[in-house]
């Protein structure tokens, strides 16, 4: 778990973050907003829309290796219909990372043509990565800078740029601001908190794992019944009327998680369900669909 997950966000923090992002925005040509493809709504903070104010943007649907690819395609089409370019990424293996720079060129093509018309040929495109904790910002920056995609990472100092704000050359004609913008998750919405907890973006010691796993099972029963039934051998069971906790007990019983007296060890069942969801053993699952 990254350290960022343990950050408590206070109003002062948020104000400072907003100011820092606003300052950094002035130095870049495009914002790369990174979100979790499994929870495309809950893993973004809409405050970014206000902060960006007309700045070109690209959405990176990261962790697409764990998301339902049909849903990811629907999300990409949805963003396209709203005039926003989105691409799927897997920063763990690097899949899709090669498409990052061409996608940025596509978004900025008119801008680049204007620069060229003014004789600014070869002006580097400056990019900033923004996202909530745990979506994969550092993984992306590491992947972009590690060479496989773009050659050797170079850190440069620029006049007027503070030590934290340095630029990595990530490929011919591209520079990446070395520090990503870390937005706070929209925890004031309990649905957001729950969905981020499902993915493990919130530490389990601040949530009730049995309640969380029960809620996840209800969600899976309604959206991915086959994957769930197959994994926990629930075929043939009528799950439609079951409450989340009953589903959890069922999983515990099927797995043989019993304690003395034949009682079901629901805590062990909960930890197993959450682990299996987060490690992709339940299959490729997306918890949020685009609006119709
Ligand atoms: P952050 O900077 O935005 O906070 O996120 P970070 O890159 O630290 O990534 C958070 C966790 O998500 C890391 O796992 C990282 O490996 C994992 N991750 C990032 N991108 C992807 C992806 O596309 N697919 C998958 N499956 N995982 C991804 P961790 O458990 O905290 O560490 P570790 O497993 O790397 O040791």
Short mmCIF file of N, CA and C in Angstrom, two decimals, residues 36-188:
data_model
loop_
_atom_site.label_atom_id
_atom_site.label_comp_id
_atom_site.label_asym_id
_atom_site.label_seq_id
_atom_site.Cartn_x
_atom_site.Cartn_y
_atom_site.Cartn_z
N UNK A 36 -9.04 4.70 -11.99
CA UNK A 36 -9.05 3.24 -11.88
C UNK A 36 -10.18 2.71 -12.76
N UNK A 37 -9.83 1.91 -13.78
CA UNK A 37 -10.84 1.45 -14.75
C UNK A 37 -11.94 0.62 -14.10
N UNK A 38 -11.71 0.08 -12.89
CA UNK A 38 -12.75 -0.71 -12.22
C UNK A 38 -13.81 0.18 -11.59
N UNK A 39 -13.39 1.39 -11.21
CA UNK A 39 -14.32 2.34 -10.58
C UNK A 39 -14.11 3.74 -11.19
N UNK A 40 -14.49 3.88 -12.47
CA UNK A 40 -14.17 5.13 -13.16
C UNK A 40 -14.83 6.38 -12.56
N UNK A 41 -15.93 6.18 -11.84
CA UNK A 41 -16.59 7.34 -11.23
C UNK A 41 -15.94 7.65 -9.87
N UNK A 42 -15.86 6.61 -9.05
CA UNK A 42 -15.40 6.84 -7.68
C UNK A 42 -13.91 7.17 -7.58
N UNK A 43 -13.15 6.82 -8.61
CA UNK A 43 -11.71 7.07 -8.53
C UNK A 43 -11.31 8.43 -9.10
N UNK A 44 -12.32 9.26 -9.36
CA UNK A 44 -11.94 10.61 -9.78
C UNK A 44 -12.61 11.66 -8.89
N UNK A 45 -11.93 12.76 -8.76
CA UNK A 45 -12.53 13.85 -8.01
C UNK A 45 -12.93 14.94 -8.98
N UNK A 46 -14.26 15.22 -9.06
CA UNK A 46 -14.72 16.21 -10.05
C UNK A 46 -14.15 17.60 -9.84
N UNK A 47 -13.49 17.83 -8.70
CA UNK A 47 -12.90 19.16 -8.49
C UNK A 47 -11.88 19.44 -9.59
N UNK A 48 -11.32 18.38 -10.17
CA UNK A 48 -10.33 18.57 -11.24
C UNK A 48 -10.95 19.30 -12.44
N UNK A 49 -12.22 18.99 -12.73
CA UNK A 49 -12.87 19.65 -13.86
C UNK A 49 -12.82 21.17 -13.69
N UNK A 50 -13.02 21.59 -12.42
CA UNK A 50 -13.01 23.04 -12.16
C UNK A 50 -11.59 23.59 -12.25
N UNK A 51 -10.63 22.79 -11.75
CA UNK A 51 -9.25 23.27 -11.73
C UNK A 51 -8.67 23.39 -13.14
N UNK A 52 -9.06 22.46 -14.00
CA UNK A 52 -8.47 22.41 -15.34
C UNK A 52 -8.83 23.63 -16.19
N UNK A 53 -10.10 24.03 -16.12
CA UNK A 53 -10.58 25.23 -16.84
C UNK A 53 -10.06 25.35 -18.27
N UNK A 54 -10.48 24.48 -19.12
CA UNK A 54 -10.15 24.63 -20.54
C UNK A 54 -8.81 24.04 -20.95
N UNK A 55 -8.01 23.62 -19.99
CA UNK A 55 -6.71 23.00 -20.34
C UNK A 55 -6.98 21.65 -20.98
N UNK A 56 -6.29 21.33 -22.09
CA UNK A 56 -6.51 20.01 -22.69
C UNK A 56 -6.24 18.89 -21.70
N UNK A 57 -6.99 17.80 -21.86
CA UNK A 57 -6.90 16.72 -20.90
C UNK A 57 -7.04 15.37 -21.61
N UNK A 58 -6.41 14.38 -21.01
CA UNK A 58 -6.61 13.01 -21.50
C UNK A 58 -6.91 12.16 -20.26
N UNK A 59 -7.80 11.18 -20.41
CA UNK A 59 -8.11 10.30 -19.28
C UNK A 59 -7.41 8.97 -19.49
N UNK A 60 -6.69 8.53 -18.47
CA UNK A 60 -5.99 7.25 -18.53
C UNK A 60 -6.73 6.27 -17.64
N UNK A 61 -7.33 5.26 -18.25
CA UNK A 61 -8.08 4.26 -17.47
C UNK A 61 -7.09 3.17 -17.07
N UNK A 62 -6.49 3.36 -15.90
CA UNK A 62 -5.43 2.44 -15.47
C UNK A 62 -6.03 1.20 -14.79
N UNK A 63 -5.19 0.21 -14.57
CA UNK A 63 -5.58 -1.06 -13.96
C UNK A 63 -6.60 -1.76 -14.86
N UNK A 64 -6.52 -1.49 -16.14
CA UNK A 64 -7.48 -2.09 -17.07
C UNK A 64 -7.30 -3.60 -17.14
N UNK A 65 -6.14 -4.10 -16.66
CA UNK A 65 -5.93 -5.55 -16.60
C UNK A 65 -6.93 -6.21 -15.66
N UNK A 66 -7.47 -5.45 -14.70
CA UNK A 66 -8.40 -6.04 -13.73
C UNK A 66 -9.85 -5.66 -14.02
N UNK A 67 -10.04 -4.79 -15.03
CA UNK A 67 -11.40 -4.31 -15.32
C UNK A 67 -12.02 -5.13 -16.45
N UNK A 68 -13.33 -5.04 -16.54
CA UNK A 68 -14.10 -5.71 -17.60
C UNK A 68 -13.84 -4.93 -18.90
N UNK A 69 -13.20 -5.59 -19.88
CA UNK A 69 -12.76 -4.82 -21.06
C UNK A 69 -13.94 -4.25 -21.85
N UNK A 70 -15.09 -4.95 -21.84
CA UNK A 70 -16.26 -4.40 -22.55
C UNK A 70 -16.69 -3.09 -21.89
N UNK A 71 -16.64 -3.06 -20.56
CA UNK A 71 -17.02 -1.82 -19.85
C UNK A 71 -16.00 -0.72 -20.13
N UNK A 72 -14.72 -1.08 -20.15
CA UNK A 72 -13.70 -0.06 -20.42
C UNK A 72 -13.95 0.55 -21.80
N UNK A 73 -14.28 -0.31 -22.78
CA UNK A 73 -14.55 0.22 -24.13
C UNK A 73 -15.76 1.15 -24.11
N UNK A 74 -16.78 0.76 -23.31
CA UNK A 74 -17.97 1.62 -23.24
C UNK A 74 -17.62 2.98 -22.62
N UNK A 75 -16.76 2.95 -21.60
CA UNK A 75 -16.35 4.20 -20.98
C UNK A 75 -15.58 5.07 -21.97
N UNK A 76 -14.68 4.44 -22.73
CA UNK A 76 -13.88 5.21 -23.69
C UNK A 76 -14.80 5.86 -24.72
N UNK A 77 -15.82 5.08 -25.17
CA UNK A 77 -16.78 5.64 -26.13
C UNK A 77 -17.59 6.77 -25.50
N UNK A 78 -17.94 6.60 -24.23
CA UNK A 78 -18.69 7.63 -23.51
C UNK A 78 -17.87 8.93 -23.44
N UNK A 79 -16.62 8.80 -23.04
CA UNK A 79 -15.77 10.01 -22.97
C UNK A 79 -15.64 10.64 -24.36
N UNK A 80 -15.47 9.78 -25.38
CA UNK A 80 -15.34 10.30 -26.75
C UNK A 80 -16.57 11.14 -27.11
N UNK A 81 -17.76 10.62 -26.71
CA UNK A 81 -18.99 11.34 -27.03
C UNK A 81 -19.04 12.69 -26.32
N UNK A 82 -18.22 12.83 -25.29
CA UNK A 82 -18.18 14.12 -24.59
C UNK A 82 -16.94 14.93 -24.99
N UNK A 83 -16.28 14.47 -26.03
CA UNK A 83 -15.13 15.21 -26.55
C UNK A 83 -13.85 15.01 -25.77
N UNK A 84 -13.80 13.93 -24.98
CA UNK A 84 -12.59 13.68 -24.17
C UNK A 84 -11.92 12.40 -24.64
N UNK A 85 -10.62 12.49 -24.89
CA UNK A 85 -9.88 11.30 -25.30
C UNK A 85 -9.53 10.48 -24.05
N UNK A 86 -9.84 9.17 -24.11
CA UNK A 86 -9.47 8.28 -22.99
C UNK A 86 -8.79 7.05 -23.57
N UNK A 87 -7.83 6.52 -22.85
CA UNK A 87 -7.19 5.27 -23.28
C UNK A 87 -7.09 4.31 -22.09
N UNK A 88 -7.02 3.02 -22.41
CA UNK A 88 -6.87 2.01 -21.35
C UNK A 88 -5.39 1.74 -21.12
N UNK A 89 -5.02 1.58 -19.86
CA UNK A 89 -3.62 1.32 -19.51
C UNK A 89 -3.51 0.21 -18.47
N UNK A 90 -2.37 -0.43 -18.47
CA UNK A 90 -2.03 -1.34 -17.38
C UNK A 90 -0.59 -1.01 -17.03
N UNK A 91 -0.45 -0.22 -15.98
CA UNK A 91 0.90 0.26 -15.64
C UNK A 91 1.69 -0.79 -14.88
N UNK A 92 1.08 -1.91 -14.56
CA UNK A 92 1.83 -2.97 -13.90
C UNK A 92 2.73 -3.65 -14.95
N UNK A 93 2.14 -3.99 -16.09
CA UNK A 93 2.93 -4.64 -17.14
C UNK A 93 3.39 -3.64 -18.20
N UNK A 94 2.75 -2.50 -18.24
CA UNK A 94 3.11 -1.51 -19.26
C UNK A 94 2.23 -1.56 -20.49
N UNK A 95 1.23 -2.45 -20.46
CA UNK A 95 0.35 -2.56 -21.63
C UNK A 95 -0.42 -1.25 -21.86
N UNK A 96 -0.37 -0.78 -23.10
CA UNK A 96 -1.08 0.45 -23.43
C UNK A 96 -0.24 1.70 -23.27
N UNK A 97 0.88 1.58 -22.54
CA UNK A 97 1.69 2.76 -22.26
C UNK A 97 2.26 3.36 -23.55
N UNK A 98 2.52 2.51 -24.53
CA UNK A 98 3.03 3.00 -25.82
C UNK A 98 2.04 3.92 -26.53
N UNK A 99 0.77 3.79 -26.16
CA UNK A 99 -0.25 4.63 -26.82
C UNK A 99 -0.40 6.00 -26.18
N UNK A 100 0.31 6.21 -25.08
CA UNK A 100 0.14 7.44 -24.30
C UNK A 100 0.54 8.68 -25.10
N UNK A 101 1.77 8.67 -25.63
CA UNK A 101 2.25 9.86 -26.33
C UNK A 101 1.51 10.12 -27.66
N UNK A 102 1.25 9.08 -28.47
CA UNK A 102 0.44 9.34 -29.68
C UNK A 102 -0.94 9.92 -29.34
N UNK A 103 -1.52 9.45 -28.23
CA UNK A 103 -2.85 9.96 -27.85
C UNK A 103 -2.76 11.44 -27.47
N UNK A 104 -1.67 11.79 -26.81
CA UNK A 104 -1.49 13.21 -26.43
C UNK A 104 -1.33 14.06 -27.69
N UNK A 105 -0.55 13.56 -28.64
CA UNK A 105 -0.37 14.30 -29.91
C UNK A 105 -1.73 14.51 -30.59
N UNK A 106 -2.57 13.47 -30.52
CA UNK A 106 -3.88 13.56 -31.16
C UNK A 106 -4.71 14.67 -30.50
N UNK A 107 -4.70 14.68 -29.15
CA UNK A 107 -5.49 15.69 -28.44
C UNK A 107 -4.99 17.10 -28.77
N UNK A 108 -3.65 17.22 -28.90
CA UNK A 108 -3.07 18.55 -29.07
C UNK A 108 -2.78 18.90 -30.54
N UNK A 109 -3.37 18.14 -31.47
CA UNK A 109 -2.92 18.34 -32.86
C UNK A 109 -3.10 19.77 -33.36
N UNK A 110 -4.21 20.42 -32.96
CA UNK A 110 -4.41 21.80 -33.45
C UNK A 110 -3.40 22.75 -32.84
N UNK A 111 -3.15 22.53 -31.55
CA UNK A 111 -2.17 23.34 -30.83
C UNK A 111 -0.78 23.17 -31.46
N UNK A 112 -0.43 21.93 -31.76
CA UNK A 112 0.89 21.64 -32.35
C UNK A 112 0.99 22.33 -33.72
N UNK A 113 -0.10 22.28 -34.49
CA UNK A 113 -0.10 22.92 -35.81
C UNK A 113 0.11 24.43 -35.64
N UNK A 114 -0.52 25.01 -34.60
CA UNK A 114 -0.34 26.46 -34.36
C UNK A 114 1.10 26.78 -34.01
N UNK A 115 1.69 25.92 -33.14
CA UNK A 115 3.10 26.13 -32.78
C UNK A 115 3.96 26.08 -34.02
N UNK A 116 3.69 25.10 -34.87
CA UNK A 116 4.53 24.93 -36.06
C UNK A 116 4.37 26.12 -37.00
N UNK A 117 3.12 26.60 -37.09
CA UNK A 117 2.87 27.77 -37.95
C UNK A 117 3.65 28.98 -37.46
N UNK A 118 3.91 29.01 -36.15
CA UNK A 118 4.67 30.15 -35.59
C UNK A 118 6.17 29.88 -35.62
N UNK A 119 6.53 28.76 -36.22
CA UNK A 119 7.95 28.42 -36.30
C UNK A 119 8.47 27.69 -35.07
N UNK A 120 7.58 27.37 -34.14
CA UNK A 120 8.02 26.67 -32.93
C UNK A 120 8.04 25.16 -33.19
N UNK A 121 8.86 24.76 -34.11
CA UNK A 121 8.91 23.34 -34.46
C UNK A 121 9.72 22.60 -33.39
N UNK A 122 9.18 21.48 -32.94
CA UNK A 122 9.91 20.70 -31.95
C UNK A 122 9.76 21.22 -30.54
N UNK A 123 8.84 22.15 -30.32
CA UNK A 123 8.61 22.61 -28.94
C UNK A 123 8.12 21.41 -28.13
N UNK A 124 8.76 21.13 -26.98
CA UNK A 124 8.33 19.95 -26.23
C UNK A 124 6.92 20.11 -25.67
N UNK A 125 6.22 19.01 -25.62
CA UNK A 125 4.87 19.00 -25.04
C UNK A 125 5.03 18.66 -23.57
N UNK A 126 4.49 19.51 -22.72
CA UNK A 126 4.67 19.29 -21.27
C UNK A 126 3.39 18.72 -20.67
N UNK A 127 3.60 17.66 -19.92
CA UNK A 127 2.48 16.86 -19.42
C UNK A 127 2.54 16.76 -17.90
N UNK A 128 1.36 16.75 -17.29
CA UNK A 128 1.29 16.55 -15.83
C UNK A 128 0.29 15.44 -15.54
N UNK A 129 0.66 14.56 -14.64
CA UNK A 129 -0.22 13.47 -14.25
C UNK A 129 -0.96 13.87 -12.98
N UNK A 130 -2.26 13.62 -12.94
CA UNK A 130 -3.07 13.97 -11.77
C UNK A 130 -3.99 12.80 -11.43
N UNK A 131 -4.19 12.54 -10.15
CA UNK A 131 -5.14 11.50 -9.75
C UNK A 131 -5.19 11.34 -8.25
N UNK A 132 -6.15 10.60 -7.78
CA UNK A 132 -6.27 10.35 -6.33
C UNK A 132 -5.22 9.29 -5.94
N UNK A 133 -4.95 9.12 -4.64
CA UNK A 133 -3.96 8.13 -4.22
C UNK A 133 -4.31 6.73 -4.73
N UNK A 134 -3.26 5.97 -5.03
CA UNK A 134 -3.38 4.55 -5.35
C UNK A 134 -3.90 4.22 -6.74
N UNK A 135 -4.12 5.20 -7.58
CA UNK A 135 -4.60 4.87 -8.93
C UNK A 135 -3.48 4.45 -9.87
N UNK A 136 -2.23 4.70 -9.45
CA UNK A 136 -1.11 4.25 -10.28
C UNK A 136 -0.27 5.38 -10.87
N UNK A 137 -0.29 6.56 -10.22
CA UNK A 137 0.46 7.70 -10.75
C UNK A 137 1.96 7.40 -10.78
N UNK A 138 2.48 6.89 -9.65
CA UNK A 138 3.94 6.62 -9.62
C UNK A 138 4.29 5.49 -10.58
N UNK A 139 3.40 4.49 -10.66
CA UNK A 139 3.67 3.38 -11.58
C UNK A 139 3.77 3.90 -13.01
N UNK A 140 2.87 4.82 -13.37
CA UNK A 140 2.90 5.36 -14.73
C UNK A 140 4.19 6.15 -14.96
N UNK A 141 4.51 7.02 -14.01
CA UNK A 141 5.71 7.86 -14.19
C UNK A 141 6.94 6.96 -14.30
N UNK A 142 7.00 5.91 -13.47
CA UNK A 142 8.13 4.98 -13.55
C UNK A 142 8.18 4.29 -14.90
N UNK A 143 7.04 3.85 -15.36
CA UNK A 143 6.99 3.16 -16.66
C UNK A 143 7.43 4.10 -17.79
N UNK A 144 6.95 5.35 -17.72
CA UNK A 144 7.29 6.29 -18.78
C UNK A 144 8.78 6.61 -18.75
N UNK A 145 9.36 6.57 -17.57
CA UNK A 145 10.74 7.02 -17.44
C UNK A 145 11.73 5.88 -17.49
N UNK A 146 11.22 4.66 -17.45
CA UNK A 146 12.15 3.55 -17.33
C UNK A 146 12.78 3.17 -18.67
N UNK A 147 12.32 3.80 -19.73
CA UNK A 147 13.07 3.59 -20.96
C UNK A 147 12.37 2.72 -21.97
N UNK A 148 11.74 1.64 -21.54
CA UNK A 148 11.15 0.72 -22.50
C UNK A 148 10.35 1.47 -23.55
N UNK A 149 9.65 2.47 -23.10
CA UNK A 149 8.77 3.21 -24.00
C UNK A 149 9.47 4.36 -24.69
N UNK A 150 10.37 4.99 -23.98
CA UNK A 150 10.71 6.31 -24.46
C UNK A 150 12.18 6.70 -24.39
N UNK A 151 13.01 5.78 -24.12
CA UNK A 151 14.41 6.19 -24.01
C UNK A 151 14.74 6.58 -22.59
N UNK A 152 15.90 7.14 -22.43
CA UNK A 152 16.41 7.37 -21.08
C UNK A 152 15.70 8.53 -20.38
N UNK A 153 15.39 8.31 -19.12
CA UNK A 153 14.77 9.40 -18.37
C UNK A 153 15.83 10.43 -18.03
N UNK A 154 15.48 11.67 -18.20
CA UNK A 154 16.42 12.73 -17.85
C UNK A 154 15.71 13.69 -16.93
N UNK A 155 16.41 14.08 -15.89
CA UNK A 155 15.81 15.08 -15.02
C UNK A 155 16.50 16.40 -15.30
N UNK A 156 15.72 17.41 -15.53
CA UNK A 156 16.34 18.70 -15.84
C UNK A 156 15.84 19.75 -14.86
N UNK A 157 16.70 20.66 -14.56
CA UNK A 157 16.25 21.81 -13.78
C UNK A 157 15.99 22.94 -14.75
N UNK A 158 14.99 23.71 -14.45
CA UNK A 158 14.67 24.86 -15.30
C UNK A 158 14.66 26.09 -14.43
N UNK A 159 15.04 27.24 -14.98
CA UNK A 159 14.97 28.45 -14.16
C UNK A 159 13.55 28.64 -13.65
N UNK A 160 13.45 29.02 -12.41
CA UNK A 160 12.13 29.31 -11.86
C UNK A 160 11.32 28.08 -11.50
N UNK A 161 11.92 26.96 -11.65
CA UNK A 161 11.21 25.72 -11.31
C UNK A 161 11.82 25.18 -10.02
N UNK A 162 10.98 24.90 -9.06
CA UNK A 162 11.52 24.48 -7.76
C UNK A 162 12.06 23.05 -7.86
N UNK A 163 12.75 22.64 -6.82
CA UNK A 163 13.38 21.32 -6.84
C UNK A 163 12.38 20.20 -7.12
N UNK A 164 11.19 20.33 -6.52
CA UNK A 164 10.21 19.26 -6.75
C UNK A 164 9.67 19.28 -8.18
N UNK A 165 9.67 20.50 -8.77
CA UNK A 165 9.10 20.58 -10.11
C UNK A 165 10.20 20.48 -11.16
N UNK A 166 10.54 19.25 -11.50
CA UNK A 166 11.53 19.04 -12.54
C UNK A 166 10.88 18.25 -13.65
N UNK A 167 11.56 18.17 -14.74
CA UNK A 167 10.95 17.55 -15.92
C UNK A 167 11.70 16.31 -16.33
N UNK A 168 10.98 15.27 -16.60
CA UNK A 168 11.56 14.08 -17.19
C UNK A 168 11.33 14.16 -18.69
N UNK A 169 12.37 13.89 -19.45
CA UNK A 169 12.15 13.74 -20.89
C UNK A 169 11.67 12.32 -21.10
N UNK A 170 10.45 12.18 -21.59
CA UNK A 170 9.89 10.82 -21.67
C UNK A 170 9.83 10.31 -23.09
N UNK A 171 10.40 11.02 -23.99
CA UNK A 171 10.36 10.58 -25.38
C UNK A 171 10.57 11.80 -26.23
N UNK A 172 10.80 11.58 -27.51
CA UNK A 172 11.10 12.71 -28.37
C UNK A 172 9.96 13.72 -28.32
N UNK A 173 10.29 14.90 -27.82
CA UNK A 173 9.31 15.97 -27.82
C UNK A 173 8.32 15.96 -26.66
N UNK A 174 8.61 15.15 -25.63
CA UNK A 174 7.68 15.12 -24.49
C UNK A 174 8.41 15.31 -23.16
N UNK A 175 7.81 16.10 -22.31
CA UNK A 175 8.37 16.26 -20.97
C UNK A 175 7.26 16.05 -19.94
N UNK A 176 7.64 15.35 -18.88
CA UNK A 176 6.66 15.01 -17.85
C UNK A 176 7.07 15.68 -16.54
N UNK A 177 6.13 16.37 -15.92
CA UNK A 177 6.41 16.97 -14.61
C UNK A 177 6.63 15.84 -13.62
N UNK A 178 7.75 15.90 -12.88
CA UNK A 178 8.12 14.72 -12.09
C UNK A 178 7.18 14.45 -10.92
N UNK A 179 6.51 15.49 -10.40
CA UNK A 179 5.60 15.24 -9.28
C UNK A 179 4.15 15.26 -9.76
N UNK A 180 3.43 14.18 -9.54
CA UNK A 180 2.03 14.18 -9.97
C UNK A 180 1.19 15.04 -9.03
N UNK A 181 0.04 15.47 -9.52
CA UNK A 181 -0.92 16.16 -8.66
C UNK A 181 -1.73 15.10 -7.93
N UNK A 182 -1.71 15.15 -6.60
CA UNK A 182 -2.45 14.14 -5.82
C UNK A 182 -3.75 14.76 -5.33
N UNK A 183 -4.84 14.32 -5.93
CA UNK A 183 -6.16 14.82 -5.51
C UNK A 183 -6.71 13.99 -4.37
N UNK A 184 -7.53 14.55 -3.55
CA UNK A 184 -8.16 13.76 -2.48
C UNK A 184 -9.37 13.03 -3.04
N UNK A 185 -9.64 11.84 -2.52
CA UNK A 185 -10.83 11.11 -2.97
C UNK A 185 -12.08 11.81 -2.44
N UNK A 186 -13.18 11.65 -3.15
CA UNK A 186 -14.41 12.35 -2.75
C UNK A 186 -15.13 11.56 -1.66
N UNK A 187 -14.50 11.49 -0.50
CA UNK A 187 -15.02 10.63 0.57
C UNK A 187 -16.31 11.12 1.19
N UNK A 188 -16.70 12.37 0.90
CA UNK A 188 -17.95 12.85 1.48
C UNK A 188 -19.13 12.09 0.89
#
